[in-house]
Each structure stands twice: as C-alpha cells, then as structure tokens.
Amino acid sequence: MSDQHPEKPEPSLPDDVWERFARDTEREIRASAPKEPSARARMVTQRLRQQDAQGIRPDGWRAPPAAGARPLRRRTWTVLGLLLALAVAVVAMKPSLIPGDPFGTGSGPAPATEPPAETAPPTAPPSAAAPGTPTVDHPFAGSPALHWADGESGIVLPGAETVGSLTKAQVATALQQTKTLLVDANLNPKTLLGARPMAALGVLDPKQSDVLADLNRSLSTPGEKYDPLMLFSRFDPREVRLVGKVVKVRGRITFARGEQASVRVHADYTFVYPVSRGDSTEVTRTVVRRVVETELADPAKYTVTPGRLQLVRYEESAGNSACGVHDGFLHPQFPSATPTGAAPSGPTTDPYDRSGDLRRGDSGLCGTASRT
C-alpha cells in the first residue's frame, strides 16, 4: 500500500477569499466561546447562590443567560453576512452565474421588441425584416411579423363607453362578442384545420337569418359565390400542417355610433400562418388581412336578440394562396413546389401593408404577394 497521500483538490475560490472566511470564522468562535470568570465574578455568583438558597432575590431579578448564549437574530444575521460575502466573491469572479444580464455584459439574448398596440392606420408598410428563411424551429424568421403579438393577445379591446341609448355594459358586450368571433374564426386550431367555427357562429343574431344561411352554405358546400374564406381562415389538413402553436397578429378594433340605435364595431387585423407539407421541413407562410364590422342594436327599439351581433361587413385578402381554387381552403404555395391554381393576374402587393383600407371588392383580385 502506498503511503503517499492523494493530492488535495484545488479550491474553487481564490486564496484571499478563503483566508478572509477563515479569519471571520475564527473571530466568531472566539467571541462566542465561554470565558473564565474573574475573582469578583465568582464572589458575586456565590453570594447570589446563598441569597437564592435563603429565598432572597433582589428587585428586578431576572435569570442570567446561560454562558456563551447569543441572540438568535444576531447569529442569523452573522451567518447570512458570511454567506453574502462568499456570494459576492463568487459573482465578482463569474458574473454569468446571475440570470439575465444585470451588468450589461451583452452575453444574454436580445429581448424581442414588440411594437406598441396599433391605434390608428399605419402610414406605410412595415420595414423589411432581418434576412432569414422560415424553419420549423423559427417559422417567422425573415418576416415583419416576427415581433408581432402572439395569437389572442394581439386583439386588444378599447375601453367601453356609453353610445347613444346603449349602456357601457352593452358596448362592452359588443366588443367582447366581436373578439370571440375573430378568435374562433382566425386563431382556433380546430377552425384552422376545417372544423365548424361554432363559437364564431354562436355570437351572431339568429334573427339575421339570411347571413347565417349564407355562412352555413359556404361551410357545407363552398364555392366561388359562397366562400367561407371571406370570414374564416381554413387549411386543408390533408395538404398542409400548422407549424408550431403561434399565429402572429397585428391590427386594431374600434367602435362608434351606428346609423340606427346601435354601436358599430370595426375590426381590421392581419394574421400570419406558418405551414409546412406533411413531414417536410420546408416552411412557408400565408398572410391574411381581414376586415369585419358588426353591430349591436338596442333591443328596446329593434327586434333583435339581446347580446347577439349583426354581421354588417366582412372582407379578406390572402397573400400566398393559390388563385382560382374555391374549395373553402387556403392553399399556400411552397418555393420548391410547382405552383397550383390559376396564374396570378392582379398586381403585386405587400400582404403586410396595412396603411390603406381593404376596399370592398379588392378581395376578388388575385395578384402576387411581394413577400411572405
């Protein structure tokens, strides 16, 4: 057997830190150790014991603390102080142990900068995004929508106010019901893959029977005249799959007094959908801008269903979807695939451009998207 001792591991802290720790610890031990009482202290202690045996106690008597005892709070703070000193020393040597980037070293990831909520029509298209190609892990790379809001959080309702004969609560109902319509029609994963948008249809007034009949027909037997894409975003699950769980959203919702005793809600939103084909890792995006206007009429003055919406207007424009296909689904075009559908005959437009109004009839044009 070897009599050599194994080498001691190198300490993980510098020598000066350990030396300071040892000095502080020794000082604590010395301060807390019991000391030999003096001759006078022994005499006082003997006299007090004799008085105690005779039942004699001086005024204000209190039992003396046990030798060496110290206040618990002082002990706690002392231990914490030593640990804090060690922690400061460790951080001084390696600041990266602290989460984030508190000292501005620049080593942490740059935070995403989400633009402020849209409160008015933009005056120009969004600037070009940083170069990038969409992938399964980064489906919004190279898109101006990269820092847009995620899903429902992008639909921010304004504060409700009294409008004409409608109360603040009734206006709030109109806003919330319109948001329910937008979310179920454009963000619900089941709706996006072809399921019936029950929540969206459920906020509409059944007394507006002609509108509901058209919507039901478009969902059951879609065609060029009855097209569910005018109100709902839908993809054929046999053709594509959604990439990730995030749809990027940008837009605004406002309200004003309607022509009759009603409040009219105006919603203008753009939705960005990343998709891929089957097991392929190739990712592309379809960009849908949608304008929807609803009204909530005063049930005290009109024959309407209280709390249900009248659908007044709905328009859509889709960037990167096959032209001339009217089967009720969006058909994204992939760079590596042969284009399907009719050749685009309209102008080249930027699907991210929200600076102009989506005019009635524009949705019938089929042009080329300048970017996706």
mmCIF file of C-alpha atoms in Angstrom:
data_model
loop_
_atom_site.group_PDB
_atom_site.id
_atom_site.type_symbol
_atom_site.label_atom_id
_atom_site.label_comp_id
_atom_site.label_asym_id
_atom_site.label_seq_id
_atom_site.Cartn_x
_atom_site.Cartn_y
_atom_site.Cartn_z
ATOM 1 C CA MET A 1 0.000 0.000 0.000
ATOM 2 C CA SER A 2 1.392 3.375 -0.893
ATOM 3 C CA ASP A 3 1.883 5.839 1.925
ATOM 4 C CA GLN A 4 1.510 8.742 -0.414
ATOM 5 C CA HIS A 5 -1.448 10.982 0.266
ATOM 6 C CA PRO A 6 -3.725 11.897 -2.669
ATOM 7 C CA GLU A 7 -3.398 15.432 -3.836
ATOM 8 C CA LYS A 8 -5.953 17.787 -2.368
ATOM 9 C CA PRO A 9 -8.320 19.329 -4.912
ATOM 10 C CA GLU A 10 -7.702 22.938 -5.737
ATOM 11 C CA PRO A 11 -10.199 25.258 -4.006
ATOM 12 C CA SER A 12 -12.833 26.705 -6.230
ATOM 13 C CA LEU A 13 -12.271 30.202 -4.732
ATOM 14 C CA PRO A 14 -9.106 32.355 -4.563
ATOM 15 C CA ASP A 15 -6.852 32.054 -1.526
ATOM 16 C CA ASP A 16 -7.635 35.560 -0.285
ATOM 17 C CA VAL A 17 -11.360 34.767 -0.130
ATOM 18 C CA TRP A 18 -10.756 31.570 1.883
ATOM 19 C CA GLU A 19 -8.336 33.346 4.204
ATOM 20 C CA ARG A 20 -10.910 36.071 4.899
ATOM 21 C CA PHE A 21 -13.535 33.385 5.541
ATOM 22 C CA ALA A 22 -11.198 31.573 7.996
ATOM 23 C CA ARG A 23 -10.417 34.817 9.872
ATOM 24 C CA ASP A 24 -14.081 35.742 10.192
ATOM 25 C CA THR A 25 -14.976 32.235 11.377
ATOM 26 C CA GLU A 26 -12.196 32.210 13.984
ATOM 27 C CA ARG A 27 -13.366 35.622 15.229
ATOM 28 C CA GLU A 28 -16.914 34.298 15.623
ATOM 29 C CA ILE A 29 -15.708 31.243 17.562
ATOM 30 C CA ARG A 30 -13.577 33.339 19.909
ATOM 31 C CA ALA A 31 -16.354 35.812 20.516
ATOM 32 C CA SER A 32 -18.844 33.077 21.330
ATOM 33 C CA ALA A 33 -16.577 30.880 23.499
ATOM 34 C CA PRO A 34 -17.222 30.998 27.295
ATOM 35 C CA LYS A 35 -14.587 32.942 29.275
ATOM 36 C CA GLU A 36 -13.123 32.103 32.708
ATOM 37 C CA PRO A 37 -14.960 34.311 35.252
ATOM 38 C CA SER A 38 -12.921 36.767 37.296
ATOM 39 C CA ALA A 39 -12.473 36.509 41.131
ATOM 40 C CA ARG A 40 -15.057 39.248 41.660
ATOM 41 C CA ALA A 41 -17.497 37.494 39.389
ATOM 42 C CA ARG A 42 -17.027 34.264 41.378
ATOM 43 C CA MET A 43 -17.719 36.106 44.658
ATOM 44 C CA VAL A 44 -20.877 37.722 43.261
ATOM 45 C CA THR A 45 -22.086 34.400 41.931
ATOM 46 C CA GLN A 46 -21.506 32.685 45.346
ATOM 47 C CA ARG A 47 -23.364 35.466 47.181
ATOM 48 C CA LEU A 48 -26.320 35.253 44.790
ATOM 49 C CA ARG A 49 -26.467 31.489 45.265
ATOM 50 C CA GLN A 50 -26.564 31.907 49.061
ATOM 51 C CA GLN A 51 -29.371 34.522 48.772
ATOM 52 C CA ASP A 52 -31.254 32.275 46.415
ATOM 53 C CA ALA A 53 -30.980 29.354 48.879
ATOM 54 C CA GLN A 54 -32.448 31.645 51.590
ATOM 55 C CA GLY A 55 -35.253 32.789 49.270
ATOM 56 C CA ILE A 56 -33.840 36.318 48.968
ATOM 57 C CA ARG A 57 -33.998 37.842 45.452
ATOM 58 C CA PRO A 58 -33.046 41.446 44.620
ATOM 59 C CA ASP A 59 -35.554 43.770 42.963
ATOM 60 C CA GLY A 60 -35.791 43.375 39.202
ATOM 61 C CA TRP A 61 -34.267 39.892 39.308
ATOM 62 C CA ARG A 62 -34.003 38.018 36.061
ATOM 63 C CA ALA A 63 -32.383 34.695 35.412
ATOM 64 C CA PRO A 64 -28.998 35.322 33.805
ATOM 65 C CA PRO A 65 -28.480 33.960 30.323
ATOM 66 C CA ALA A 66 -26.532 30.757 30.013
ATOM 67 C CA ALA A 67 -22.834 31.181 29.458
ATOM 68 C CA GLY A 68 -21.942 31.645 25.800
ATOM 69 C CA ALA A 69 -25.565 32.210 24.603
ATOM 70 C CA ARG A 70 -26.120 34.856 21.896
ATOM 71 C CA PRO A 71 -29.270 36.392 20.451
ATOM 72 C CA LEU A 72 -30.630 34.231 17.657
ATOM 73 C CA ARG A 73 -31.210 37.207 15.379
ATOM 74 C CA ARG A 74 -27.582 38.270 15.699
ATOM 75 C CA ARG A 75 -26.450 34.745 14.917
ATOM 76 C CA THR A 76 -28.727 34.590 11.880
ATOM 77 C CA TRP A 77 -27.500 37.873 10.504
ATOM 78 C CA THR A 78 -23.893 36.869 11.133
ATOM 79 C CA VAL A 79 -24.275 33.641 9.164
ATOM 80 C CA LEU A 80 -26.093 35.456 6.379
ATOM 81 C CA GLY A 81 -23.367 38.051 6.300
ATOM 82 C CA LEU A 82 -20.698 35.393 5.828
ATOM 83 C CA LEU A 83 -22.700 33.677 3.082
ATOM 84 C CA LEU A 84 -23.321 37.007 1.389
ATOM 85 C CA ALA A 85 -19.611 37.791 1.422
ATOM 86 C CA LEU A 86 -18.893 34.478 -0.239
ATOM 87 C CA ALA A 87 -21.654 35.022 -2.801
ATOM 88 C CA VAL A 88 -20.320 38.466 -3.688
ATOM 89 C CA ALA A 89 -16.862 36.994 -4.141
ATOM 90 C CA VAL A 90 -18.175 34.256 -6.425
ATOM 91 C CA VAL A 91 -20.196 36.696 -8.529
ATOM 92 C CA ALA A 92 -17.205 39.012 -8.799
ATOM 93 C CA MET A 93 -15.244 36.158 -10.336
ATOM 94 C CA LYS A 94 -18.076 34.874 -12.574
ATOM 95 C CA PRO A 95 -20.975 37.341 -13.177
ATOM 96 C CA SER A 96 -22.623 34.901 -15.582
ATOM 97 C CA LEU A 97 -23.918 32.942 -12.567
ATOM 98 C CA ILE A 98 -26.627 35.598 -12.166
ATOM 99 C CA PRO A 99 -29.610 35.002 -14.502
ATOM 100 C CA GLY A 100 -30.083 37.569 -17.255
ATOM 101 C CA ASP A 101 -27.612 40.336 -17.909
ATOM 102 C CA PRO A 102 -27.741 42.679 -14.859
ATOM 103 C CA PHE A 103 -24.370 44.284 -15.561
ATOM 104 C CA GLY A 104 -24.971 44.897 -19.251
ATOM 105 C CA THR A 105 -22.299 42.481 -20.434
ATOM 106 C CA GLY A 106 -24.282 41.729 -23.568
ATOM 107 C CA SER A 107 -23.889 37.962 -23.139
ATOM 108 C CA GLY A 108 -27.650 37.300 -22.817
ATOM 109 C CA PRO A 109 -30.092 37.011 -25.714
ATOM 110 C CA ALA A 110 -31.518 40.253 -27.063
ATOM 111 C CA PRO A 111 -35.141 40.666 -25.928
ATOM 112 C CA ALA A 112 -37.841 40.711 -28.576
ATOM 113 C CA THR A 113 -39.221 44.193 -29.140
ATOM 114 C CA GLU A 114 -42.971 44.062 -29.695
ATOM 115 C CA PRO A 115 -44.294 47.217 -31.355
ATOM 116 C CA PRO A 116 -46.874 49.229 -29.431
ATOM 117 C CA ALA A 117 -50.509 48.393 -29.999
ATOM 118 C CA GLU A 118 -51.910 49.767 -33.254
ATOM 119 C CA THR A 119 -54.300 52.623 -32.504
ATOM 120 C CA ALA A 120 -54.510 54.215 -35.974
ATOM 121 C CA PRO A 121 -53.911 53.146 -39.573
ATOM 122 C CA PRO A 122 -50.171 52.892 -40.301
ATOM 123 C CA THR A 123 -48.810 55.412 -42.769
ATOM 124 C CA ALA A 124 -46.500 52.947 -44.550
ATOM 125 C CA PRO A 125 -45.805 49.230 -44.858
ATOM 126 C CA PRO A 126 -43.587 47.686 -42.166
ATOM 127 C CA SER A 127 -39.887 47.928 -42.896
ATOM 128 C CA ALA A 128 -38.019 44.956 -44.285
ATOM 129 C CA ALA A 129 -37.276 42.278 -41.725
ATOM 130 C CA ALA A 130 -33.829 40.934 -40.992
ATOM 131 C CA PRO A 131 -32.826 38.339 -43.580
ATOM 132 C CA GLY A 132 -33.906 34.844 -42.726
ATOM 133 C CA THR A 133 -35.641 31.747 -44.030
ATOM 134 C CA PRO A 134 -38.547 30.238 -42.086
ATOM 135 C CA THR A 135 -37.849 26.899 -40.438
ATOM 136 C CA VAL A 136 -39.772 24.564 -38.172
ATOM 137 C CA ASP A 137 -37.954 25.991 -35.143
ATOM 138 C CA HIS A 138 -38.126 29.614 -36.335
ATOM 139 C CA PRO A 139 -41.237 29.871 -38.519
ATOM 140 C CA PHE A 140 -41.306 33.695 -38.514
ATOM 141 C CA ALA A 141 -37.675 34.234 -39.489
ATOM 142 C CA GLY A 142 -37.393 36.938 -42.134
ATOM 143 C CA SER A 143 -40.957 38.150 -41.531
ATOM 144 C CA PRO A 144 -42.024 41.623 -40.338
ATOM 145 C CA ALA A 145 -44.403 39.727 -38.048
ATOM 146 C CA LEU A 146 -41.538 38.247 -36.022
ATOM 147 C CA HIS A 147 -42.163 40.621 -33.113
ATOM 148 C CA TRP A 148 -45.906 40.957 -33.547
ATOM 149 C CA ALA A 149 -48.193 39.769 -30.787
ATOM 150 C CA ASP A 150 -48.915 36.079 -30.391
ATOM 151 C CA GLY A 151 -52.463 34.994 -31.111
ATOM 152 C CA GLU A 152 -55.298 36.319 -28.987
ATOM 153 C CA SER A 153 -53.021 38.727 -27.092
ATOM 154 C CA GLY A 154 -52.841 40.781 -30.292
ATOM 155 C CA ILE A 155 -56.566 41.575 -30.176
ATOM 156 C CA VAL A 156 -56.745 44.335 -27.588
ATOM 157 C CA LEU A 157 -60.171 45.775 -26.848
ATOM 158 C CA PRO A 158 -60.615 49.500 -26.221
ATOM 159 C CA GLY A 159 -62.382 50.669 -23.097
ATOM 160 C CA ALA A 160 -66.167 50.633 -23.462
ATOM 161 C CA GLU A 161 -68.224 53.815 -23.242
ATOM 162 C CA THR A 162 -71.895 54.675 -23.484
ATOM 163 C CA VAL A 163 -73.022 55.047 -27.095
ATOM 164 C CA GLY A 164 -76.414 56.643 -27.755
ATOM 165 C CA SER A 165 -79.083 54.628 -25.954
ATOM 166 C CA LEU A 166 -76.693 51.724 -25.347
ATOM 167 C CA THR A 167 -75.080 51.428 -21.950
ATOM 168 C CA LYS A 168 -71.379 50.939 -21.277
ATOM 169 C CA ALA A 169 -72.068 47.297 -20.456
ATOM 170 C CA GLN A 170 -73.856 46.748 -23.783
ATOM 171 C CA VAL A 171 -70.949 48.315 -25.686
ATOM 172 C CA ALA A 172 -68.536 46.070 -23.763
ATOM 173 C CA THR A 173 -70.632 43.091 -24.833
ATOM 174 C CA ALA A 174 -70.407 44.160 -28.487
ATOM 175 C CA LEU A 175 -66.624 44.413 -28.239
ATOM 176 C CA GLN A 176 -66.178 41.094 -26.454
ATOM 177 C CA GLN A 177 -68.516 39.242 -28.832
ATOM 178 C CA THR A 178 -66.605 40.645 -31.810
ATOM 179 C CA LYS A 179 -63.348 39.441 -30.291
ATOM 180 C CA THR A 180 -64.868 35.981 -29.792
ATOM 181 C CA LEU A 181 -65.807 35.976 -33.474
ATOM 182 C CA LEU A 182 -62.275 36.960 -34.544
ATOM 183 C CA VAL A 183 -60.526 34.474 -32.283
ATOM 184 C CA ASP A 184 -62.654 31.484 -33.239
ATOM 185 C CA ALA A 185 -62.633 32.362 -36.938
ATOM 186 C CA ASN A 186 -58.890 33.010 -37.271
ATOM 187 C CA LEU A 187 -56.996 31.505 -34.322
ATOM 188 C CA ASN A 188 -58.824 28.410 -33.110
ATOM 189 C CA PRO A 189 -56.651 25.439 -34.228
ATOM 190 C CA LYS A 190 -59.747 23.358 -34.921
ATOM 191 C CA THR A 191 -61.235 26.037 -37.167
ATOM 192 C CA LEU A 192 -57.905 26.446 -38.954
ATOM 193 C CA LEU A 193 -57.969 22.748 -39.875
ATOM 194 C CA GLY A 194 -61.516 22.794 -41.215
ATOM 195 C CA ALA A 195 -63.783 22.303 -38.194
ATOM 196 C CA ARG A 196 -67.037 24.194 -37.912
ATOM 197 C CA PRO A 197 -66.466 27.542 -36.090
ATOM 198 C CA MET A 198 -69.217 27.082 -33.517
ATOM 199 C CA ALA A 199 -68.195 29.937 -31.194
ATOM 200 C CA ALA A 200 -67.968 32.437 -34.051
ATOM 201 C CA LEU A 201 -71.394 31.467 -35.390
ATOM 202 C CA GLY A 202 -72.776 31.491 -31.854
ATOM 203 C CA VAL A 203 -72.272 35.229 -31.315
ATOM 204 C CA LEU A 204 -74.326 36.133 -34.415
ATOM 205 C CA ASP A 205 -78.001 37.019 -34.151
ATOM 206 C CA PRO A 206 -80.177 34.113 -35.342
ATOM 207 C CA LYS A 207 -82.700 36.734 -36.454
ATOM 208 C CA GLN A 208 -80.218 37.722 -39.184
ATOM 209 C CA SER A 209 -81.229 34.501 -40.895
ATOM 210 C CA ASP A 210 -80.068 35.354 -44.406
ATOM 211 C CA VAL A 211 -76.483 35.979 -43.290
ATOM 212 C CA LEU A 212 -76.368 32.786 -41.244
ATOM 213 C CA ALA A 213 -77.818 30.817 -44.156
ATOM 214 C CA ASP A 214 -75.050 32.077 -46.461
ATOM 215 C CA LEU A 215 -72.344 31.268 -43.927
ATOM 216 C CA ASN A 216 -73.703 27.773 -43.310
ATOM 217 C CA ARG A 217 -73.877 27.122 -47.021
ATOM 218 C CA SER A 218 -70.301 28.310 -47.537
ATOM 219 C CA LEU A 219 -69.097 25.902 -44.856
ATOM 220 C CA SER A 220 -71.055 22.903 -46.091
ATOM 221 C CA THR A 221 -70.737 23.390 -49.862
ATOM 222 C CA PRO A 222 -68.055 26.023 -50.549
ATOM 223 C CA GLY A 223 -67.752 27.623 -53.950
ATOM 224 C CA GLU A 224 -66.804 30.820 -55.691
ATOM 225 C CA LYS A 225 -70.004 32.572 -54.604
ATOM 226 C CA TYR A 226 -70.263 31.048 -51.153
ATOM 227 C CA ASP A 227 -66.698 31.147 -49.877
ATOM 228 C CA PRO A 228 -66.041 30.560 -46.140
ATOM 229 C CA LEU A 229 -62.613 32.183 -46.500
ATOM 230 C CA MET A 230 -64.351 35.564 -46.572
ATOM 231 C CA LEU A 231 -64.831 35.203 -42.801
ATOM 232 C CA PHE A 232 -62.850 32.143 -41.680
ATOM 233 C CA SER A 233 -59.214 31.059 -42.099
ATOM 234 C CA ARG A 234 -59.076 27.372 -43.071
ATOM 235 C CA PHE A 235 -56.372 24.996 -44.313
ATOM 236 C CA ASP A 236 -56.807 21.514 -45.741
ATOM 237 C CA PRO A 237 -55.208 19.131 -43.177
ATOM 238 C CA ARG A 238 -54.608 16.612 -45.991
ATOM 239 C CA GLU A 239 -52.376 19.146 -47.697
ATOM 240 C CA VAL A 240 -50.562 21.147 -45.005
ATOM 241 C CA ARG A 241 -49.986 21.249 -41.285
ATOM 242 C CA LEU A 242 -49.623 24.237 -38.992
ATOM 243 C CA VAL A 243 -46.086 24.849 -37.745
ATOM 244 C CA GLY A 244 -45.966 25.476 -34.008
ATOM 245 C CA LYS A 245 -48.805 26.873 -31.947
ATOM 246 C CA VAL A 246 -48.356 30.575 -32.668
ATOM 247 C CA VAL A 247 -50.180 32.746 -35.175
ATOM 248 C CA LYS A 248 -48.860 36.308 -35.334
ATOM 249 C CA VAL A 249 -51.463 39.070 -35.107
ATOM 250 C CA ARG A 250 -51.431 42.798 -35.809
ATOM 251 C CA GLY A 251 -54.351 45.215 -36.011
ATOM 252 C CA ARG A 252 -56.882 47.279 -34.140
ATOM 253 C CA ILE A 253 -60.517 47.329 -33.095
ATOM 254 C CA THR A 254 -62.626 50.467 -32.703
ATOM 255 C CA PHE A 255 -66.267 51.361 -32.192
ATOM 256 C CA ALA A 256 -68.625 54.221 -32.972
ATOM 257 C CA ARG A 257 -72.307 55.013 -33.026
ATOM 258 C CA GLY A 258 -74.194 53.133 -35.725
ATOM 259 C CA GLU A 259 -76.705 54.608 -38.140
ATOM 260 C CA GLN A 260 -79.610 53.415 -36.011
ATOM 261 C CA ALA A 261 -79.781 52.897 -32.241
ATOM 262 C CA SER A 262 -76.713 50.703 -32.265
ATOM 263 C CA VAL A 263 -72.965 50.546 -31.789
ATOM 264 C CA ARG A 264 -70.812 49.552 -34.759
ATOM 265 C CA VAL A 265 -67.547 47.731 -34.124
ATOM 266 C CA HIS A 266 -64.808 47.895 -36.755
ATOM 267 C CA ALA A 267 -62.024 45.282 -36.672
ATOM 268 C CA ASP A 268 -59.018 45.305 -39.032
ATOM 269 C CA TYR A 269 -56.449 42.536 -38.404
ATOM 270 C CA THR A 270 -53.677 40.713 -40.212
ATOM 271 C CA PHE A 271 -52.923 37.083 -39.320
ATOM 272 C CA VAL A 272 -49.688 35.300 -40.278
ATOM 273 C CA TYR A 273 -49.831 31.486 -40.514
ATOM 274 C CA PRO A 274 -46.667 29.337 -40.826
ATOM 275 C CA VAL A 275 -47.316 25.968 -42.506
ATOM 276 C CA SER A 276 -45.454 23.011 -43.955
ATOM 277 C CA ARG A 277 -46.355 19.986 -46.092
ATOM 278 C CA GLY A 278 -46.735 16.647 -44.352
ATOM 279 C CA ASP A 279 -43.396 15.520 -42.954
ATOM 280 C CA SER A 280 -41.439 18.097 -44.939
ATOM 281 C CA THR A 281 -39.317 20.595 -43.049
ATOM 282 C CA GLU A 282 -39.901 23.296 -45.664
ATOM 283 C CA VAL A 283 -41.904 26.141 -44.144
ATOM 284 C CA THR A 284 -43.820 28.939 -45.810
ATOM 285 C CA ARG A 285 -46.352 31.487 -44.594
ATOM 286 C CA THR A 286 -49.793 32.656 -45.641
ATOM 287 C CA VAL A 287 -50.747 36.196 -44.630
ATOM 288 C CA VAL A 288 -54.448 37.017 -44.251
ATOM 289 C CA ARG A 289 -55.809 40.502 -43.686
ATOM 290 C CA ARG A 290 -59.398 40.623 -42.551
ATOM 291 C CA VAL A 291 -61.855 43.487 -42.004
ATOM 292 C CA VAL A 292 -65.024 42.722 -40.057
ATOM 293 C CA GLU A 293 -67.753 45.109 -38.987
ATOM 294 C CA THR A 294 -70.510 44.170 -36.554
ATOM 295 C CA GLU A 295 -73.372 45.994 -34.903
ATOM 296 C CA LEU A 296 -75.191 45.557 -31.636
ATOM 297 C CA ALA A 297 -78.638 47.151 -31.789
ATOM 298 C CA ASP A 298 -80.715 48.380 -28.862
ATOM 299 C CA PRO A 299 -83.176 45.509 -28.118
ATOM 300 C CA ALA A 300 -85.580 48.049 -26.626
ATOM 301 C CA LYS A 301 -86.013 49.648 -30.061
ATOM 302 C CA TYR A 302 -85.441 46.806 -32.537
ATOM 303 C CA THR A 303 -86.454 43.189 -32.922
ATOM 304 C CA VAL A 304 -83.077 41.647 -32.233
ATOM 305 C CA THR A 305 -81.671 39.030 -29.916
ATOM 306 C CA PRO A 306 -80.121 40.789 -26.889
ATOM 307 C CA GLY A 307 -76.354 40.391 -26.741
ATOM 308 C CA ARG A 308 -76.036 38.975 -30.290
ATOM 309 C CA LEU A 309 -74.260 40.677 -33.175
ATOM 310 C CA GLN A 310 -75.463 41.716 -36.601
ATOM 311 C CA LEU A 311 -72.771 40.986 -39.206
ATOM 312 C CA VAL A 312 -72.544 44.114 -41.374
ATOM 313 C CA ARG A 313 -69.345 43.686 -43.426
ATOM 314 C CA TYR A 314 -66.602 41.110 -43.908
ATOM 315 C CA GLU A 315 -63.698 41.309 -46.366
ATOM 316 C CA GLU A 316 -60.421 39.423 -46.670
ATOM 317 C CA SER A 317 -57.178 39.452 -48.627
ATOM 318 C CA ALA A 318 -54.819 36.474 -48.559
ATOM 319 C CA GLY A 319 -51.157 36.599 -49.509
ATOM 320 C CA ASN A 320 -49.644 33.309 -50.727
ATOM 321 C CA SER A 321 -52.675 31.180 -51.551
ATOM 322 C CA ALA A 322 -53.483 29.545 -54.887
ATOM 323 C CA CYS A 323 -55.672 31.581 -57.243
ATOM 324 C CA GLY A 324 -58.914 30.294 -58.681
ATOM 325 C CA VAL A 325 -59.403 27.471 -56.138
ATOM 326 C CA HIS A 326 -62.782 27.628 -54.403
ATOM 327 C CA ASP A 327 -62.896 24.577 -52.155
ATOM 328 C CA GLY A 328 -63.098 26.542 -48.924
ATOM 329 C CA PHE A 329 -59.394 26.221 -48.026
ATOM 330 C CA LEU A 330 -56.305 28.386 -48.274
ATOM 331 C CA HIS A 331 -53.622 26.742 -50.414
ATOM 332 C CA PRO A 332 -50.118 28.034 -49.554
ATOM 333 C CA GLN A 333 -47.507 27.893 -52.304
ATOM 334 C CA PHE A 334 -44.066 26.484 -51.447
ATOM 335 C CA PRO A 335 -40.870 27.702 -53.154
ATOM 336 C CA SER A 336 -39.760 24.156 -54.008
ATOM 337 C CA ALA A 337 -43.125 23.070 -55.447
ATOM 338 C CA THR A 338 -44.781 23.733 -58.774
ATOM 339 C CA PRO A 339 -47.434 26.447 -58.341
ATOM 340 C CA THR A 340 -51.034 25.284 -58.322
ATOM 341 C CA GLY A 341 -54.190 27.100 -59.342
ATOM 342 C CA ALA A 342 -54.565 29.820 -61.924
ATOM 343 C CA ALA A 343 -51.719 32.180 -62.743
ATOM 344 C CA PRO A 344 -51.945 35.476 -60.848
ATOM 345 C CA SER A 345 -53.497 38.205 -62.970
ATOM 346 C CA GLY A 346 -53.617 41.064 -60.485
ATOM 347 C CA PRO A 347 -50.892 43.436 -59.295
ATOM 348 C CA THR A 348 -48.021 42.607 -56.971
ATOM 349 C CA THR A 349 -48.891 43.706 -53.444
ATOM 350 C CA ASP A 350 -47.360 43.562 -49.981
ATOM 351 C CA PRO A 351 -49.597 41.439 -47.718
ATOM 352 C CA TYR A 352 -48.037 43.093 -44.652
ATOM 353 C CA ASP A 353 -49.048 46.576 -45.810
ATOM 354 C CA ARG A 354 -51.803 47.840 -43.507
ATOM 355 C CA SER A 355 -51.513 51.501 -44.472
ATOM 356 C CA GLY A 356 -54.550 51.513 -46.773
ATOM 357 C CA ASP A 357 -58.124 50.376 -46.342
ATOM 358 C CA LEU A 358 -59.141 46.962 -47.571
ATOM 359 C CA ARG A 359 -61.749 48.240 -50.001
ATOM 360 C CA ARG A 360 -64.855 46.295 -50.829
ATOM 361 C CA GLY A 361 -64.217 44.210 -53.942
ATOM 362 C CA ASP A 362 -60.422 44.061 -53.542
ATOM 363 C CA SER A 363 -60.764 40.536 -52.172
ATOM 364 C CA GLY A 364 -61.841 39.347 -55.628
ATOM 365 C CA LEU A 365 -58.460 40.192 -57.124
ATOM 366 C CA CYS A 366 -55.705 37.577 -57.275
ATOM 367 C CA GLY A 367 -52.235 39.003 -57.659
ATOM 368 C CA THR A 368 -48.754 38.198 -56.413
ATOM 369 C CA ALA A 369 -47.505 38.646 -52.874
ATOM 370 C CA SER A 370 -44.234 40.565 -52.745
ATOM 371 C CA ARG A 371 -43.176 38.757 -49.575
ATOM 372 C CA THR A 372 -44.496 36.238 -47.088
#
